[in-house]
PDB file of C-alpha atoms in Angstrom:
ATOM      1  CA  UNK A1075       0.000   0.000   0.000  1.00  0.00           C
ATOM      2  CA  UNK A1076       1.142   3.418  -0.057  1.00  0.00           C
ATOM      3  CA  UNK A1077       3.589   5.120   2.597  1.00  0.00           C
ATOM      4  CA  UNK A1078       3.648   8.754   2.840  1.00  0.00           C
ATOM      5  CA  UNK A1079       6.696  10.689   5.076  1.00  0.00           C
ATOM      6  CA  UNK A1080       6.514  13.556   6.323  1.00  0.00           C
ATOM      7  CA  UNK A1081       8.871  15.850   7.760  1.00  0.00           C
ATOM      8  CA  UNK A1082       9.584  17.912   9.584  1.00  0.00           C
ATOM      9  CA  UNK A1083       7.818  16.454  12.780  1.00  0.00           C
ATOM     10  CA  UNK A1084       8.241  19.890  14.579  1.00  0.00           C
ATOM     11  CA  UNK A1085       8.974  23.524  13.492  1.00  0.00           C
ATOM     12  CA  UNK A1086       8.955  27.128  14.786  1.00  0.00           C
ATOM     13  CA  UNK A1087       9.477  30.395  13.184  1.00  0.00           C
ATOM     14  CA  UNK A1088       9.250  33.551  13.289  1.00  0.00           C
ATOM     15  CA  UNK A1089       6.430  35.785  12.780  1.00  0.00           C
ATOM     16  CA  UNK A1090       6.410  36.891   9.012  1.00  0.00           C
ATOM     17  CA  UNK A1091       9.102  33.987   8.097  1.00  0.00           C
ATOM     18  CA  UNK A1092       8.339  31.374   5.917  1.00  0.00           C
ATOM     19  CA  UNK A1093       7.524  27.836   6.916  1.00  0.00           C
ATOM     20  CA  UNK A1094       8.039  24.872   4.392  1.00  0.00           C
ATOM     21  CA  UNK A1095       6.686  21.020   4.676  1.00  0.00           C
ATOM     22  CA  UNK A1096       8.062  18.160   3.104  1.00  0.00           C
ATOM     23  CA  UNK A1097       6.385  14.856   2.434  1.00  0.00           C
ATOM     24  CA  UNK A1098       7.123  11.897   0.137  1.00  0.00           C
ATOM     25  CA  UNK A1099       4.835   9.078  -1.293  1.00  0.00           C
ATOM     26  CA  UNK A1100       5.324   5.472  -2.646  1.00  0.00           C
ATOM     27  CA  UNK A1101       2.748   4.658  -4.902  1.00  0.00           C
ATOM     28  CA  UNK A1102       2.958   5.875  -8.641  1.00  0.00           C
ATOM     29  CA  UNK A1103      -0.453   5.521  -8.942  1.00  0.00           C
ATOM     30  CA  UNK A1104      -1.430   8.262  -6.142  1.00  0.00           C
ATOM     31  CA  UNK A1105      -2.435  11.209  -7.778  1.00  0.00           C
ATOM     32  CA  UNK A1106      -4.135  13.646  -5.211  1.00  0.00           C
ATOM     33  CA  UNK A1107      -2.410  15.452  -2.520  1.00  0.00           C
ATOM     34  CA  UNK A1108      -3.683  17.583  -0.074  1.00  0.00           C
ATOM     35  CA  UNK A1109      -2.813  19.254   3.318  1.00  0.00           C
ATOM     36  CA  UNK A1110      -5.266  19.908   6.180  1.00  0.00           C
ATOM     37  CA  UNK A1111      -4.531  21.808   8.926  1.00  0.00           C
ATOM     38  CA  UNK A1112      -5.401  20.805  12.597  1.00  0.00           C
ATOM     39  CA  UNK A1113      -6.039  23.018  15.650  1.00  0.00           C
ATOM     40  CA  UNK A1114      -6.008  21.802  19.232  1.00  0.00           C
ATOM     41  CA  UNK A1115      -9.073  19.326  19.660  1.00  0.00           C
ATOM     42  CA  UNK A1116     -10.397  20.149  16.022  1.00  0.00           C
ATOM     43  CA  UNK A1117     -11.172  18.014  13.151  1.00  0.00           C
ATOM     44  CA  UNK A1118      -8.549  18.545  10.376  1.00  0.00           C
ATOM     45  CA  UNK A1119      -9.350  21.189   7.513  1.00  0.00           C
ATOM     46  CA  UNK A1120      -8.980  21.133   3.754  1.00  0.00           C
ATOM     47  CA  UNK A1121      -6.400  24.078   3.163  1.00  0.00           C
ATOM     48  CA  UNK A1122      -5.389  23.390  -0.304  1.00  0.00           C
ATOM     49  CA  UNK A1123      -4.624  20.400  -2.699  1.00  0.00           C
ATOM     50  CA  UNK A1124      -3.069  19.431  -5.733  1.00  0.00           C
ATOM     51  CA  UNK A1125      -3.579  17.196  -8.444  1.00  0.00           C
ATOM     52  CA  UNK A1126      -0.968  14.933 -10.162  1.00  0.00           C
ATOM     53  CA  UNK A1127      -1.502  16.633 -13.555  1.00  0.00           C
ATOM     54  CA  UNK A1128      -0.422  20.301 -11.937  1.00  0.00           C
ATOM     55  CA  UNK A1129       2.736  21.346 -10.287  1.00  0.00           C
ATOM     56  CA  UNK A1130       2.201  23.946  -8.540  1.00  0.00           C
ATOM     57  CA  UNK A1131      -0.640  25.512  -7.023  1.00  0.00           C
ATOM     58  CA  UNK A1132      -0.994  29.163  -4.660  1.00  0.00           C
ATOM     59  CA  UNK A1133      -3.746  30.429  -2.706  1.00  0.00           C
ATOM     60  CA  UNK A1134      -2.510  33.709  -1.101  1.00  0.00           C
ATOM     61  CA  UNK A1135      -0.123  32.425   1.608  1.00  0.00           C
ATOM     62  CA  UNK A1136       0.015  28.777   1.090  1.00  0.00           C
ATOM     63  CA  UNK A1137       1.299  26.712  -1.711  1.00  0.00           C
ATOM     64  CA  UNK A1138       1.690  23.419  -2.805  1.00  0.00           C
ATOM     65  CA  UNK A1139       4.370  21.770  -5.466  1.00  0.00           C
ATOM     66  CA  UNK A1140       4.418  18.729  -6.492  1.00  0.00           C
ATOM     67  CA  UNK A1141       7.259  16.591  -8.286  1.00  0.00           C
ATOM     68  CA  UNK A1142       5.663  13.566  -9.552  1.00  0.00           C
ATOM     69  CA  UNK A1143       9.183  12.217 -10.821  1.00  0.00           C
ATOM     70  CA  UNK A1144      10.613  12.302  -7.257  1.00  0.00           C
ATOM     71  CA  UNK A1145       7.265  11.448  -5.428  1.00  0.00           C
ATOM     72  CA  UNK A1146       7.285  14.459  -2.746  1.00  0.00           C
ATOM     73  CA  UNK A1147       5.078  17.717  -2.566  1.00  0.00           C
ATOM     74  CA  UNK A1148       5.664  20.392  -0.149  1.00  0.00           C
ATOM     75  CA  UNK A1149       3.998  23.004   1.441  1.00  0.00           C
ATOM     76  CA  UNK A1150       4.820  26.560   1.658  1.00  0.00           C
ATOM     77  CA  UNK A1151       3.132  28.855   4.051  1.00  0.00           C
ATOM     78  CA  UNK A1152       4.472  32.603   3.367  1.00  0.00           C
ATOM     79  CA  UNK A1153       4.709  35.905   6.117  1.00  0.00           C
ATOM     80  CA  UNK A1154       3.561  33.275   9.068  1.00  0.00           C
ATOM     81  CA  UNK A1155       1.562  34.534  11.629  1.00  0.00           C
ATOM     82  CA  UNK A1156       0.603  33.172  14.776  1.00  0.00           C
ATOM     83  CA  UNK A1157      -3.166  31.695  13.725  1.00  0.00           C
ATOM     84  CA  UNK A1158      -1.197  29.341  11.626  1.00  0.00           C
ATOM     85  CA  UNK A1159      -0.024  27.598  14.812  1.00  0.00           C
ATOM     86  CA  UNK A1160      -1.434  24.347  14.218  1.00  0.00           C
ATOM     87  CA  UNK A1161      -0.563  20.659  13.210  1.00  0.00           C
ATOM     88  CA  UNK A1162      -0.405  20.112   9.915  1.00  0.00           C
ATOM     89  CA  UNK A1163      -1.058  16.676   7.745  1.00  0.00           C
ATOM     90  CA  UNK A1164      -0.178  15.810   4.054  1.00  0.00           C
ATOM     91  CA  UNK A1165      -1.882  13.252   2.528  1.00  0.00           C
ATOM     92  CA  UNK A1166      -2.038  11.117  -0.684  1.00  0.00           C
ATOM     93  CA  UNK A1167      -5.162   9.375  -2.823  1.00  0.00           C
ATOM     94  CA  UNK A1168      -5.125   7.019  -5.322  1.00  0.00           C
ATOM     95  CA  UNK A1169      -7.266   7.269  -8.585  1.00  0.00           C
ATOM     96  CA  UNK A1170     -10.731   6.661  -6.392  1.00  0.00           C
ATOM     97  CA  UNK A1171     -10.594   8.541  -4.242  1.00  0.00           C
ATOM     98  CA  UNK A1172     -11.655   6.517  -1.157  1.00  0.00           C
ATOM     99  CA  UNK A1173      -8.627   5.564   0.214  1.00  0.00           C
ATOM    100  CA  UNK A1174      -6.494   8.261   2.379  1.00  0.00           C
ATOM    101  CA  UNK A1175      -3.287   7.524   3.752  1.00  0.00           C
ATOM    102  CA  UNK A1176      -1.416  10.212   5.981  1.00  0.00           C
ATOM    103  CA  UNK A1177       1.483  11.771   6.971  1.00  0.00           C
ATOM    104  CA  UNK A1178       2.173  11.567  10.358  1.00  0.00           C
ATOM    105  CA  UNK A1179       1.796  15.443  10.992  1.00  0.00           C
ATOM    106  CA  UNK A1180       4.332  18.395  11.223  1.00  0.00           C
ATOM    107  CA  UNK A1181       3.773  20.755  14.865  1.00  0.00           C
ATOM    108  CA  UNK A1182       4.331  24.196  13.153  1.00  0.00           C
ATOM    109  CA  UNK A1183       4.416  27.124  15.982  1.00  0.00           C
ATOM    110  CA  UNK A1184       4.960  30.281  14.983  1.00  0.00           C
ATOM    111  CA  UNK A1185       6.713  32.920  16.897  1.00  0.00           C
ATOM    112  CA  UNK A1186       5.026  36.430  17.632  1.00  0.00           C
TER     113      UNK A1186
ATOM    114  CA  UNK B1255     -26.759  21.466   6.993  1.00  0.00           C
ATOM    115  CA  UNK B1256     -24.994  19.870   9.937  1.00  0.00           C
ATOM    116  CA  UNK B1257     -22.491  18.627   7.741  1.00  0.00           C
ATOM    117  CA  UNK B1258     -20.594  15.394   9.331  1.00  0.00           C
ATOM    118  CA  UNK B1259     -22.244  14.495  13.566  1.00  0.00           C
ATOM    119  CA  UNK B1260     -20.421  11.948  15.538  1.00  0.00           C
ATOM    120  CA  UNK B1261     -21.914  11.064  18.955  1.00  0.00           C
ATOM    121  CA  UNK B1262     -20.550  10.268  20.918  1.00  0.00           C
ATOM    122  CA  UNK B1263     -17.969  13.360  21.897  1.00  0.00           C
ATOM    123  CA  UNK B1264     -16.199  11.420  24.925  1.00  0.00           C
ATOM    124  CA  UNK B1265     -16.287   7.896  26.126  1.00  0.00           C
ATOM    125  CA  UNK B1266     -14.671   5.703  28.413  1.00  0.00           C
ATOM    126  CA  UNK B1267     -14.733   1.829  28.599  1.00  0.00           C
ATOM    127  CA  UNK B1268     -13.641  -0.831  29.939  1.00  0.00           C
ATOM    128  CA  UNK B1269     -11.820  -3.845  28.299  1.00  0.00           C
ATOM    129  CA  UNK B1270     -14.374  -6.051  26.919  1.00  0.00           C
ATOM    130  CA  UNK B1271     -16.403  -3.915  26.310  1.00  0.00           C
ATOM    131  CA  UNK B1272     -18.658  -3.534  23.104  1.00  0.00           C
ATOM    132  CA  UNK B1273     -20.182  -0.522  21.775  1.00  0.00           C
ATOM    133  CA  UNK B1274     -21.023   1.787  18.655  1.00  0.00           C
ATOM    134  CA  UNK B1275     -19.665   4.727  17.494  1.00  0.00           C
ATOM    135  CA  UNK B1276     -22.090   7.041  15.355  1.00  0.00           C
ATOM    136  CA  UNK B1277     -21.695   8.845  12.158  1.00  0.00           C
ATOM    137  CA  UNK B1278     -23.816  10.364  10.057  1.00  0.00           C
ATOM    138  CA  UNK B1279     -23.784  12.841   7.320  1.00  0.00           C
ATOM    139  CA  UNK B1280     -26.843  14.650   5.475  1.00  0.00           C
ATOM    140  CA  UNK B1281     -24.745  15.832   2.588  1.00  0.00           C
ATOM    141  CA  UNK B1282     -25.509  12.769   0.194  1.00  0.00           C
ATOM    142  CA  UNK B1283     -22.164  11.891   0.227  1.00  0.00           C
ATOM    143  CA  UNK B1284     -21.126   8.164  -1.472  1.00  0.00           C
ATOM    144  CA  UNK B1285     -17.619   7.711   0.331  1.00  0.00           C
ATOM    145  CA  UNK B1286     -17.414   7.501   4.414  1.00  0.00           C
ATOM    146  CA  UNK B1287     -14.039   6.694   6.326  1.00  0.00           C
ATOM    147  CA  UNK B1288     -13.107   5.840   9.568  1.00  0.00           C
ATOM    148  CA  UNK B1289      -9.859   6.963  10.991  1.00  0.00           C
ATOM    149  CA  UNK B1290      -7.967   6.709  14.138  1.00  0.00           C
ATOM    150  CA  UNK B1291      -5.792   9.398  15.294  1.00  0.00           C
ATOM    151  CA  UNK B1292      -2.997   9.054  17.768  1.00  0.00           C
ATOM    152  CA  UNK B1293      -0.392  10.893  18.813  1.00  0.00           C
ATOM    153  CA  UNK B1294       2.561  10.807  16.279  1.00  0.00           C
ATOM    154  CA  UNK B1295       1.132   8.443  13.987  1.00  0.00           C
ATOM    155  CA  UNK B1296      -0.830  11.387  12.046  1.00  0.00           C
ATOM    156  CA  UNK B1297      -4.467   9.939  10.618  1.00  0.00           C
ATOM    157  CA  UNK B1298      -4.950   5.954  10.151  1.00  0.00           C
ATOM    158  CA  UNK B1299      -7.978   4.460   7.888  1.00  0.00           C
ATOM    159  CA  UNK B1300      -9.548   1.872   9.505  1.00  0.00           C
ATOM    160  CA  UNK B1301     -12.748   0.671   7.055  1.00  0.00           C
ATOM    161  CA  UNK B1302     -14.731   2.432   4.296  1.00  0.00           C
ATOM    162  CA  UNK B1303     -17.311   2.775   2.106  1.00  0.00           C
ATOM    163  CA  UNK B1304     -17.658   3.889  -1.086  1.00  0.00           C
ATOM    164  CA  UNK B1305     -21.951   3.053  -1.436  1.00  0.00           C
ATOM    165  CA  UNK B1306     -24.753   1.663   0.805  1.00  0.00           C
ATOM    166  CA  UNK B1307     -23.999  -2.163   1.371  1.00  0.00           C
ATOM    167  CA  UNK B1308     -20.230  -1.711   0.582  1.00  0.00           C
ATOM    168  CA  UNK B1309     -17.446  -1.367   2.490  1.00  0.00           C
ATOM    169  CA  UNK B1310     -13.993  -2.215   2.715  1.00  0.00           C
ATOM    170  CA  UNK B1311     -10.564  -2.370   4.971  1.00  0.00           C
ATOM    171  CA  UNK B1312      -8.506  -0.123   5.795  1.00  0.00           C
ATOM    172  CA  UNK B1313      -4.887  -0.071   7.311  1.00  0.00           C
ATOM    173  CA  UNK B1314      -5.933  -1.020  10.892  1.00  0.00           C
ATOM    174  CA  UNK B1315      -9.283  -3.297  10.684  1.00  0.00           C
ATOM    175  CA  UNK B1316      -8.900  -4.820  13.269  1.00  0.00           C
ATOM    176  CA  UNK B1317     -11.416  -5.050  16.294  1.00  0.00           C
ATOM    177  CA  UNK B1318     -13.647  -2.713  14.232  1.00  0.00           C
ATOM    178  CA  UNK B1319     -17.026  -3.963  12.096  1.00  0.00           C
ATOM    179  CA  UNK B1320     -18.770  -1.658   9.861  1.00  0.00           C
ATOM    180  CA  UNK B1321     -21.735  -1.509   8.204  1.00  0.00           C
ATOM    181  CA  UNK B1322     -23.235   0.872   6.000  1.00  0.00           C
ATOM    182  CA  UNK B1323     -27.132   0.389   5.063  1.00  0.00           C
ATOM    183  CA  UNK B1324     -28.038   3.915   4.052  1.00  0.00           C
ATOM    184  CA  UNK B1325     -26.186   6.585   2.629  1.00  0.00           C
ATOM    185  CA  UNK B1326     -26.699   8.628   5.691  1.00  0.00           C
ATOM    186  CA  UNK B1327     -24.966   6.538   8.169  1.00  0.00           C
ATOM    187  CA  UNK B1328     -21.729   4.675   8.726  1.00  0.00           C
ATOM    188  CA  UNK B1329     -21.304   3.173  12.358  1.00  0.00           C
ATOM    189  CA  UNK B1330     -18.376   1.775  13.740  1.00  0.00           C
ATOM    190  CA  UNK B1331     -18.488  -1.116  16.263  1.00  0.00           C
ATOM    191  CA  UNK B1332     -15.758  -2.295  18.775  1.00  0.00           C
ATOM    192  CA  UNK B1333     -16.345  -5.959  19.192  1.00  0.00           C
ATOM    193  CA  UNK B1334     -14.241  -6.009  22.462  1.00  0.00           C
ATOM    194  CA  UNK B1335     -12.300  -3.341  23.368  1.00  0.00           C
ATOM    195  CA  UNK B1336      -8.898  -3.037  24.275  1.00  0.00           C
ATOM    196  CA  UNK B1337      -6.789  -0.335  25.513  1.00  0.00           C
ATOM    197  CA  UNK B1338      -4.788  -0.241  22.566  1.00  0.00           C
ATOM    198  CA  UNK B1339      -7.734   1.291  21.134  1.00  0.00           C
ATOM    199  CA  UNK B1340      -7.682   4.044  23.151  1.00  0.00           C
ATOM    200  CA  UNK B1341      -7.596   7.162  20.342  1.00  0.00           C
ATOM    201  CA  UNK B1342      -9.673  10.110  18.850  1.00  0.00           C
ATOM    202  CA  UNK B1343     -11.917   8.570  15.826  1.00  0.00           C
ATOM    203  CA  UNK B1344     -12.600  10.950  13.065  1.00  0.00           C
ATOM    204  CA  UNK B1345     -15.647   9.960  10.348  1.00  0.00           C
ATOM    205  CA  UNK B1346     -14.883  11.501   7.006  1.00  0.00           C
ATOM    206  CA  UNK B1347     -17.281  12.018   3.871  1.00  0.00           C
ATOM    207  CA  UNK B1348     -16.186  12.459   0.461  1.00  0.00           C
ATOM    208  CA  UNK B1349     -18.599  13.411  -2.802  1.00  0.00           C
ATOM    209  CA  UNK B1350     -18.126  10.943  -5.490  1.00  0.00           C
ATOM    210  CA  UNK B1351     -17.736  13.904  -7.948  1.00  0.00           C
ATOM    211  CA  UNK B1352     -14.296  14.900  -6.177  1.00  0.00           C
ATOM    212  CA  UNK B1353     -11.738  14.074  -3.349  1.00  0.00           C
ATOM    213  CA  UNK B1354     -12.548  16.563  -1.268  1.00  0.00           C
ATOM    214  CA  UNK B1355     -12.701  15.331   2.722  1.00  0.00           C
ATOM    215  CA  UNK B1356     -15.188  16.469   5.122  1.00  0.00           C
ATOM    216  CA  UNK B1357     -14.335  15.615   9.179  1.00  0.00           C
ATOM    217  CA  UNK B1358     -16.824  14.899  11.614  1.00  0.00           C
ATOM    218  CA  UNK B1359     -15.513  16.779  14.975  1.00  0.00           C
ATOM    219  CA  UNK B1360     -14.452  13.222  16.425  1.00  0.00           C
ATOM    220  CA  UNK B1361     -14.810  11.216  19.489  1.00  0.00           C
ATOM    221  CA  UNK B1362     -11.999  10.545  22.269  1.00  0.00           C
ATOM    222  CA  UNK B1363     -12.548   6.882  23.159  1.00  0.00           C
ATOM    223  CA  UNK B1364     -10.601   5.488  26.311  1.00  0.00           C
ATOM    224  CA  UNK B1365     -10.582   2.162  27.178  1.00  0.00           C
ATOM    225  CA  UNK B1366      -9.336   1.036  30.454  1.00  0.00           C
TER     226      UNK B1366
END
């Protein structure tokens, strides 16, 4: 099955630095990836995604690239601020869509 | 809309124990998940469905049944529990028309 990595497990910055998440996948045939973002004793959120056929994606702070070659994406969260203090999971989906498997979250705190 | 309910928030068993955790969803959604989350080990799926009357395993099956006879609902049922079960359980919908995942706000099981 597929194995997804993700690192790092912990990170802190400073307020307005940027912060940047790394995962990597096994499975050639996954071909949806994306991040949710988890606050202390919420369900995880949807924050953006990416599909196989796309490299890159942006909305405002946070983007997502994606090297299909080297199976990793990362994320990139720009001028931090301290609401984006959270835990957040990458993820990766095969072609239906059902089947989820996780990273095993990064701890990002960011410094005021 | 309420979206994704779990009930219940917060329970604690004792080994041997049986019971059902509840999810339901009023979105019309085809795929349901169960995960497990514990500390450090990010989100793991334990059975899903992609349709009324099928489901499927996940990474970690075991000591969990499921059974999904409406679209609407997707219980999951510790046969006898065991403190290694102890964990937050997340229920997660998905449209068939994209991968998009939709949390329920979980329940903290402990078993003791």
């Amino acid at each position: 099955g597929e194995n997804v990595e993700q690192h790092p497990s912990t990170l802190s910055v400073q307020e307005g630095d940027s912060a940047v998440i790394k995962c990597t996948y096994s499975d050639s045939a996954s071909n949806y990836f994306p991040w949710y973002k988890q606050e202390l004793g919420k369900r995880p959120q949807l924050i953006i995604d990416i599909r196989s056929n796309v490299g890159e994606k942006k909305d405002q702070r946070i983007a997502v690239t994606l090297n299909k070659t080297a199976k990793h994406f990362s994320l990139h969260i720009t001028e931090t601020q301290p609401e984006d203090s959270a835990v957040y999971f990458c993820a990766a989906s095969g072609n239906t869509g059902n089947q989820f498997y996780f990273g095993t979250g990064t701890s990002l705190t960011v410094i005021p | 809309n309420a979206g994704v309910t779990q009930t219940p928030k917060f329970q604690v068993l004792k080994t041997g124990q049986s019971m059902t955790l509840q999810c339901a969803q009023d979105m019309n959604h085809e795929y349901m998940s169960w995960y497990r989350q514990d500390p450090g080990m990010g989100l793991r799926l334990i059975h899903y469905s992609v349709g009324a009357g099928i489901t499927d395993q996940g990474e970690v099956p075991n000591g969990y049944n499921v059974s999904r006879s409406t679209t609407e609902d997707f219980p999951l049922r510790l046969l006898s529990a065991a403190p290694s079960q102890t964990s937050v359980y997340f229920c997660a919908t998905t449209p068939g028309s994209s991968y998009e995942q939709y949390f329920g706000p979980g329940t903290r099981l402990t078993v003791t």
